[in-house]
Amino acid sequence: MKKLNIGIKDKEFLLDCFLILAVLQIGRILIKNILLSVLNFTATNINIANIISIMIVGISAFLFLRGSNLFNPAGYRLKEMSNKYDNKKIRIILFLVALLSLVITIVFKGEKIFYGYLLICLSVLVIPFYEEMLFRQYLWNYINGFLDNEKITWIIVLILSVLFVLGYWDIVSQNLTVITSDKFAVDVVFSKMGVTAITSAVVGFMKYKYKDIYLCIFLHIIISCIFL
């Protein structure tokens, strides 16, 4: 039976979530450092290593989680099939807006940010897809299986996603080092946590209302383009 109040048993599922997130970040850092050990320490290579490491960790985790009925229950898969038709119009609209946002971002911001197109690829494509599948799909399903109120799931996932940004400290620190920036990593990381809080709140509402991960991905891409 599902539970509304968060008790001792619920603390165990929260611990599971923290462990999953920690393992993913540690795995990403290890893969990235292995790649950088055979590459020159340049801005381009750092971004390439970051993108590849996130993709490897993400694909590996998703292949594992999608086969678990706790993270990807049969009922949710049936709901996704229904969403394909129920949310068809809004899917098309958000996809077109996301595509337009990406094009505008590449055209107007590609030469003004740290590493051009590679950073755009990491910021507005790879990370949104990775984080939405992780937080608004698998962890959302898992947490929601222990709670009777999906609004609480929304809040918990929001908090987890904000804390997850701390794990990107290495990316921020290396980027600032390679461009000899006078910014401090702590300032950049905490500002990104604020943006993540806004993004997670908005995208979480989309998940709560429409139960559609594709809408979440498209919306996250749009928001990422705005805050880039």
mmCIF file of C-alpha atoms in Angstrom:
data_model
loop_
_atom_site.group_PDB
_atom_site.id
_atom_site.type_symbol
_atom_site.label_atom_id
_atom_site.label_comp_id
_atom_site.label_asym_id
_atom_site.label_seq_id
_atom_site.Cartn_x
_atom_site.Cartn_y
_atom_site.Cartn_z
ATOM 1 C CA MET A 1 0.000 0.000 0.000
ATOM 2 C CA LYS A 2 1.258 3.483 -0.846
ATOM 3 C CA LYS A 3 2.069 5.887 1.941
ATOM 4 C CA LEU A 4 1.453 9.602 2.232
ATOM 5 C CA ASN A 5 3.663 10.378 5.205
ATOM 6 C CA ILE A 6 7.442 10.114 4.911
ATOM 7 C CA GLY A 7 8.597 7.588 7.492
ATOM 8 C CA ILE A 8 11.596 5.384 8.189
ATOM 9 C CA LYS A 9 11.017 3.165 5.195
ATOM 10 C CA ASP A 10 10.771 6.220 2.970
ATOM 11 C CA LYS A 11 14.185 7.344 4.150
ATOM 12 C CA GLU A 12 15.540 4.150 2.638
ATOM 13 C CA PHE A 13 14.254 5.020 -0.834
ATOM 14 C CA LEU A 14 15.710 8.508 -0.492
ATOM 15 C CA LEU A 15 19.050 6.940 0.382
ATOM 16 C CA ASP A 16 18.752 4.772 -2.734
ATOM 17 C CA CYS A 17 18.266 7.909 -4.825
ATOM 18 C CA PHE A 18 21.310 9.620 -3.322
ATOM 19 C CA LEU A 19 23.429 6.521 -3.912
ATOM 20 C CA ILE A 20 22.337 6.311 -7.559
ATOM 21 C CA LEU A 21 23.170 9.963 -8.149
ATOM 22 C CA ALA A 22 26.542 9.634 -6.402
ATOM 23 C CA VAL A 23 27.465 6.555 -8.450
ATOM 24 C CA LEU A 24 26.519 8.328 -11.687
ATOM 25 C CA GLN A 25 28.634 11.381 -10.876
ATOM 26 C CA ILE A 26 31.619 9.294 -9.749
ATOM 27 C CA GLY A 27 31.366 7.144 -12.865
ATOM 28 C CA ARG A 28 31.182 10.223 -15.094
ATOM 29 C CA ILE A 29 34.232 11.790 -13.445
ATOM 30 C CA LEU A 30 36.270 8.595 -13.764
ATOM 31 C CA ILE A 31 35.419 8.181 -17.447
ATOM 32 C CA LYS A 32 36.120 11.845 -18.143
ATOM 33 C CA ASN A 33 39.517 11.718 -16.416
ATOM 34 C CA ILE A 34 40.459 8.571 -18.329
ATOM 35 C CA LEU A 35 39.645 10.332 -21.584
ATOM 36 C CA LEU A 36 41.557 13.462 -20.586
ATOM 37 C CA SER A 37 44.589 11.357 -19.640
ATOM 38 C CA VAL A 38 45.083 10.532 -23.336
ATOM 39 C CA LEU A 39 44.077 13.965 -24.658
ATOM 40 C CA ASN A 40 45.627 17.391 -24.416
ATOM 41 C CA PHE A 41 44.094 19.535 -21.675
ATOM 42 C CA THR A 42 42.331 22.043 -23.912
ATOM 43 C CA ALA A 43 38.894 23.632 -23.878
ATOM 44 C CA THR A 44 37.716 21.547 -26.821
ATOM 45 C CA ASN A 45 38.994 18.271 -25.380
ATOM 46 C CA ILE A 46 37.414 18.998 -21.991
ATOM 47 C CA ASN A 47 34.026 19.457 -23.617
ATOM 48 C CA ILE A 48 34.457 16.364 -25.753
ATOM 49 C CA ALA A 49 35.379 14.336 -22.657
ATOM 50 C CA ASN A 50 32.410 15.763 -20.741
ATOM 51 C CA ILE A 51 29.936 14.953 -23.504
ATOM 52 C CA ILE A 52 31.265 11.426 -24.024
ATOM 53 C CA SER A 53 31.398 10.654 -20.294
ATOM 54 C CA ILE A 54 27.823 11.856 -19.720
ATOM 55 C CA MET A 55 26.585 9.880 -22.714
ATOM 56 C CA ILE A 56 28.339 6.680 -21.597
ATOM 57 C CA VAL A 57 27.103 6.961 -18.007
ATOM 58 C CA GLY A 58 23.628 7.986 -19.109
ATOM 59 C CA ILE A 59 23.167 5.208 -21.657
ATOM 60 C CA SER A 60 24.519 2.604 -19.235
ATOM 61 C CA ALA A 61 22.232 3.776 -16.422
ATOM 62 C CA PHE A 62 19.159 4.011 -18.639
ATOM 63 C CA LEU A 63 19.668 0.525 -20.063
ATOM 64 C CA PHE A 64 19.775 -0.775 -16.501
ATOM 65 C CA LEU A 65 16.905 1.294 -15.076
ATOM 66 C CA ARG A 66 14.488 0.772 -17.975
ATOM 67 C CA GLY A 67 14.516 -2.953 -17.276
ATOM 68 C CA SER A 68 13.485 -2.449 -13.648
ATOM 69 C CA ASN A 69 9.801 -2.437 -12.800
ATOM 70 C CA LEU A 70 10.583 -0.099 -9.884
ATOM 71 C CA PHE A 71 11.990 2.619 -12.134
ATOM 72 C CA ASN A 72 10.067 1.870 -15.307
ATOM 73 C CA PRO A 73 6.795 0.122 -14.359
ATOM 74 C CA ALA A 74 4.589 -1.447 -16.998
ATOM 75 C CA GLY A 75 1.784 0.963 -16.179
ATOM 76 C CA TYR A 76 4.011 3.921 -16.946
ATOM 77 C CA ARG A 77 5.032 2.436 -20.297
ATOM 78 C CA LEU A 78 1.370 2.058 -21.235
ATOM 79 C CA LYS A 79 0.733 5.661 -20.190
ATOM 80 C CA GLU A 80 3.597 6.822 -22.430
ATOM 81 C CA MET A 81 2.017 5.027 -25.387
ATOM 82 C CA SER A 82 -1.241 6.831 -24.664
ATOM 83 C CA ASN A 83 0.578 10.170 -24.355
ATOM 84 C CA LYS A 84 1.889 9.716 -27.878
ATOM 85 C CA TYR A 85 -1.600 10.503 -29.103
ATOM 86 C CA ASP A 86 -3.091 12.526 -26.243
ATOM 87 C CA ASN A 87 -0.297 15.121 -26.237
ATOM 88 C CA LYS A 88 0.489 15.045 -29.947
ATOM 89 C CA LYS A 89 -0.199 18.730 -30.605
ATOM 90 C CA ILE A 90 1.717 20.072 -27.630
ATOM 91 C CA ARG A 91 4.591 17.699 -28.412
ATOM 92 C CA ILE A 92 4.834 19.113 -31.933
ATOM 93 C CA ILE A 93 4.640 22.713 -30.694
ATOM 94 C CA LEU A 94 7.310 22.258 -28.015
ATOM 95 C CA PHE A 95 9.553 20.334 -30.413
ATOM 96 C CA LEU A 96 9.401 23.133 -32.988
ATOM 97 C CA VAL A 97 10.031 25.786 -30.321
ATOM 98 C CA ALA A 98 12.975 23.749 -28.976
ATOM 99 C CA LEU A 99 14.410 23.375 -32.477
ATOM 100 C CA LEU A 100 14.013 27.094 -33.162
ATOM 101 C CA SER A 101 15.591 27.940 -29.804
ATOM 102 C CA LEU A 102 18.564 25.717 -30.602
ATOM 103 C CA VAL A 103 19.090 27.333 -34.002
ATOM 104 C CA ILE A 104 18.860 30.846 -32.533
ATOM 105 C CA THR A 105 21.269 29.899 -29.749
ATOM 106 C CA ILE A 106 23.843 28.514 -32.209
ATOM 107 C CA VAL A 107 23.563 31.550 -34.491
ATOM 108 C CA PHE A 108 23.687 34.273 -31.845
ATOM 109 C CA LYS A 109 25.660 32.700 -29.002
ATOM 110 C CA GLY A 110 27.976 30.254 -30.717
ATOM 111 C CA GLU A 111 30.896 32.654 -30.933
ATOM 112 C CA LYS A 112 30.327 34.441 -27.647
ATOM 113 C CA ILE A 113 30.552 31.654 -25.115
ATOM 114 C CA PHE A 114 33.539 29.696 -23.858
ATOM 115 C CA TYR A 115 33.834 26.884 -26.342
ATOM 116 C CA GLY A 116 31.316 27.511 -29.093
ATOM 117 C CA TYR A 117 29.280 24.704 -30.481
ATOM 118 C CA LEU A 118 30.601 21.942 -28.215
ATOM 119 C CA LEU A 119 29.491 23.801 -25.111
ATOM 120 C CA ILE A 120 26.098 24.442 -26.692
ATOM 121 C CA CYS A 121 25.811 20.734 -27.460
ATOM 122 C CA LEU A 122 26.623 19.863 -23.853
ATOM 123 C CA SER A 123 24.442 22.546 -22.283
ATOM 124 C CA VAL A 124 21.262 22.436 -24.339
ATOM 125 C CA LEU A 125 21.122 18.915 -25.762
ATOM 126 C CA VAL A 126 23.098 16.292 -23.853
ATOM 127 C CA ILE A 127 22.482 17.490 -20.288
ATOM 128 C CA PRO A 128 18.724 18.200 -20.721
ATOM 129 C CA PHE A 129 18.109 14.751 -22.206
ATOM 130 C CA TYR A 130 20.296 13.072 -19.580
ATOM 131 C CA GLU A 131 18.740 14.881 -16.621
ATOM 132 C CA GLU A 132 15.135 14.545 -17.764
ATOM 133 C CA MET A 133 15.434 10.805 -18.339
ATOM 134 C CA LEU A 134 17.149 10.444 -14.975
ATOM 135 C CA PHE A 135 15.004 12.718 -12.805
ATOM 136 C CA ARG A 136 11.609 13.096 -14.482
ATOM 137 C CA GLN A 137 11.449 9.532 -15.758
ATOM 138 C CA TYR A 138 13.238 6.883 -13.720
ATOM 139 C CA LEU A 139 13.701 8.545 -10.326
ATOM 140 C CA TRP A 140 10.251 10.137 -10.561
ATOM 141 C CA ASN A 141 8.672 6.724 -11.182
ATOM 142 C CA TYR A 142 10.690 5.163 -8.375
ATOM 143 C CA ILE A 143 9.885 7.821 -5.782
ATOM 144 C CA ASN A 144 6.255 8.020 -6.832
ATOM 145 C CA GLY A 145 5.923 4.319 -6.097
ATOM 146 C CA PHE A 146 6.443 5.076 -2.387
ATOM 147 C CA LEU A 147 4.185 8.119 -2.142
ATOM 148 C CA ASP A 148 0.497 8.751 -2.514
ATOM 149 C CA ASN A 149 0.885 12.407 -3.403
ATOM 150 C CA GLU A 150 2.661 13.185 -6.677
ATOM 151 C CA LYS A 151 3.195 16.791 -5.580
ATOM 152 C CA ILE A 152 5.626 15.490 -2.944
ATOM 153 C CA THR A 153 7.394 13.527 -5.678
ATOM 154 C CA TRP A 154 7.680 16.769 -7.644
ATOM 155 C CA ILE A 155 9.310 18.532 -4.662
ATOM 156 C CA ILE A 156 11.696 15.671 -3.851
ATOM 157 C CA VAL A 157 12.851 15.349 -7.452
ATOM 158 C CA LEU A 158 13.357 19.124 -7.599
ATOM 159 C CA ILE A 159 15.599 19.016 -4.506
ATOM 160 C CA LEU A 160 17.571 16.037 -5.829
ATOM 161 C CA SER A 161 18.152 17.689 -9.201
ATOM 162 C CA VAL A 162 19.409 20.894 -7.553
ATOM 163 C CA LEU A 163 21.813 18.973 -5.311
ATOM 164 C CA PHE A 164 22.980 16.965 -8.329
ATOM 165 C CA VAL A 165 24.457 20.151 -9.796
ATOM 166 C CA LEU A 166 27.120 20.061 -7.062
ATOM 167 C CA GLY A 167 28.480 16.983 -8.807
ATOM 168 C CA TYR A 168 29.295 19.104 -11.848
ATOM 169 C CA TRP A 169 31.847 21.038 -9.819
ATOM 170 C CA ASP A 170 34.722 19.412 -11.732
ATOM 171 C CA ILE A 171 33.349 20.582 -15.082
ATOM 172 C CA VAL A 172 32.993 24.163 -13.909
ATOM 173 C CA SER A 173 36.408 24.204 -12.239
ATOM 174 C CA GLN A 174 38.223 22.798 -15.289
ATOM 175 C CA ASN A 175 36.430 25.156 -17.665
ATOM 176 C CA LEU A 176 37.407 28.172 -15.571
ATOM 177 C CA THR A 177 41.002 26.948 -15.326
ATOM 178 C CA VAL A 178 41.496 26.398 -19.020
ATOM 179 C CA ILE A 179 40.241 29.866 -19.935
ATOM 180 C CA THR A 180 42.068 31.513 -16.999
ATOM 181 C CA SER A 181 38.835 33.102 -15.790
ATOM 182 C CA ASP A 182 38.735 35.297 -12.685
ATOM 183 C CA LYS A 183 35.409 33.734 -11.658
ATOM 184 C CA PHE A 184 35.158 31.369 -8.708
ATOM 185 C CA ALA A 185 33.764 27.874 -9.202
ATOM 186 C CA VAL A 186 31.575 28.229 -6.111
ATOM 187 C CA ASP A 187 29.821 31.278 -7.590
ATOM 188 C CA VAL A 188 29.198 29.578 -10.927
ATOM 189 C CA VAL A 189 27.970 26.352 -9.335
ATOM 190 C CA PHE A 190 25.553 28.099 -6.992
ATOM 191 C CA SER A 191 24.196 30.245 -9.820
ATOM 192 C CA LYS A 192 23.618 27.061 -11.826
ATOM 193 C CA MET A 193 21.821 25.575 -8.835
ATOM 194 C CA GLY A 194 19.435 28.530 -8.938
ATOM 195 C CA VAL A 195 18.767 28.041 -12.639
ATOM 196 C CA THR A 196 18.307 24.320 -12.044
ATOM 197 C CA ALA A 197 15.750 25.031 -9.314
ATOM 198 C CA ILE A 198 13.713 27.166 -11.719
ATOM 199 C CA THR A 199 14.048 24.620 -14.520
ATOM 200 C CA SER A 200 13.152 21.675 -12.290
ATOM 201 C CA ALA A 201 10.094 23.470 -10.914
ATOM 202 C CA VAL A 202 8.765 24.297 -14.393
ATOM 203 C CA VAL A 203 9.610 20.954 -15.990
ATOM 204 C CA GLY A 204 8.345 19.125 -12.914
ATOM 205 C CA PHE A 205 4.984 20.821 -13.338
ATOM 206 C CA MET A 206 4.942 19.644 -16.950
ATOM 207 C CA LYS A 207 5.591 16.095 -15.778
ATOM 208 C CA TYR A 208 2.967 16.372 -13.047
ATOM 209 C CA LYS A 209 0.298 17.724 -15.404
ATOM 210 C CA TYR A 210 0.912 15.771 -18.627
ATOM 211 C CA LYS A 211 2.883 12.674 -17.489
ATOM 212 C CA ASP A 212 4.967 12.968 -20.679
ATOM 213 C CA ILE A 213 8.772 12.785 -20.611
ATOM 214 C CA TYR A 214 9.086 14.110 -24.179
ATOM 215 C CA LEU A 215 7.417 17.358 -23.190
ATOM 216 C CA CYS A 216 9.865 17.634 -20.294
ATOM 217 C CA ILE A 217 12.878 17.141 -22.572
ATOM 218 C CA PHE A 218 11.711 19.715 -25.118
ATOM 219 C CA LEU A 219 10.869 22.247 -22.405
ATOM 220 C CA HIS A 220 14.237 21.713 -20.696
ATOM 221 C CA ILE A 221 16.027 22.379 -23.998
ATOM 222 C CA ILE A 222 14.069 25.622 -24.441
ATOM 223 C CA ILE A 223 14.881 26.805 -20.906
ATOM 224 C CA SER A 224 18.555 25.861 -21.358
ATOM 225 C CA CYS A 225 18.727 27.983 -24.502
ATOM 226 C CA ILE A 226 17.232 30.934 -22.626
ATOM 227 C CA PHE A 227 19.679 30.738 -19.699
ATOM 228 C CA LEU A 228 22.794 29.854 -21.734
#
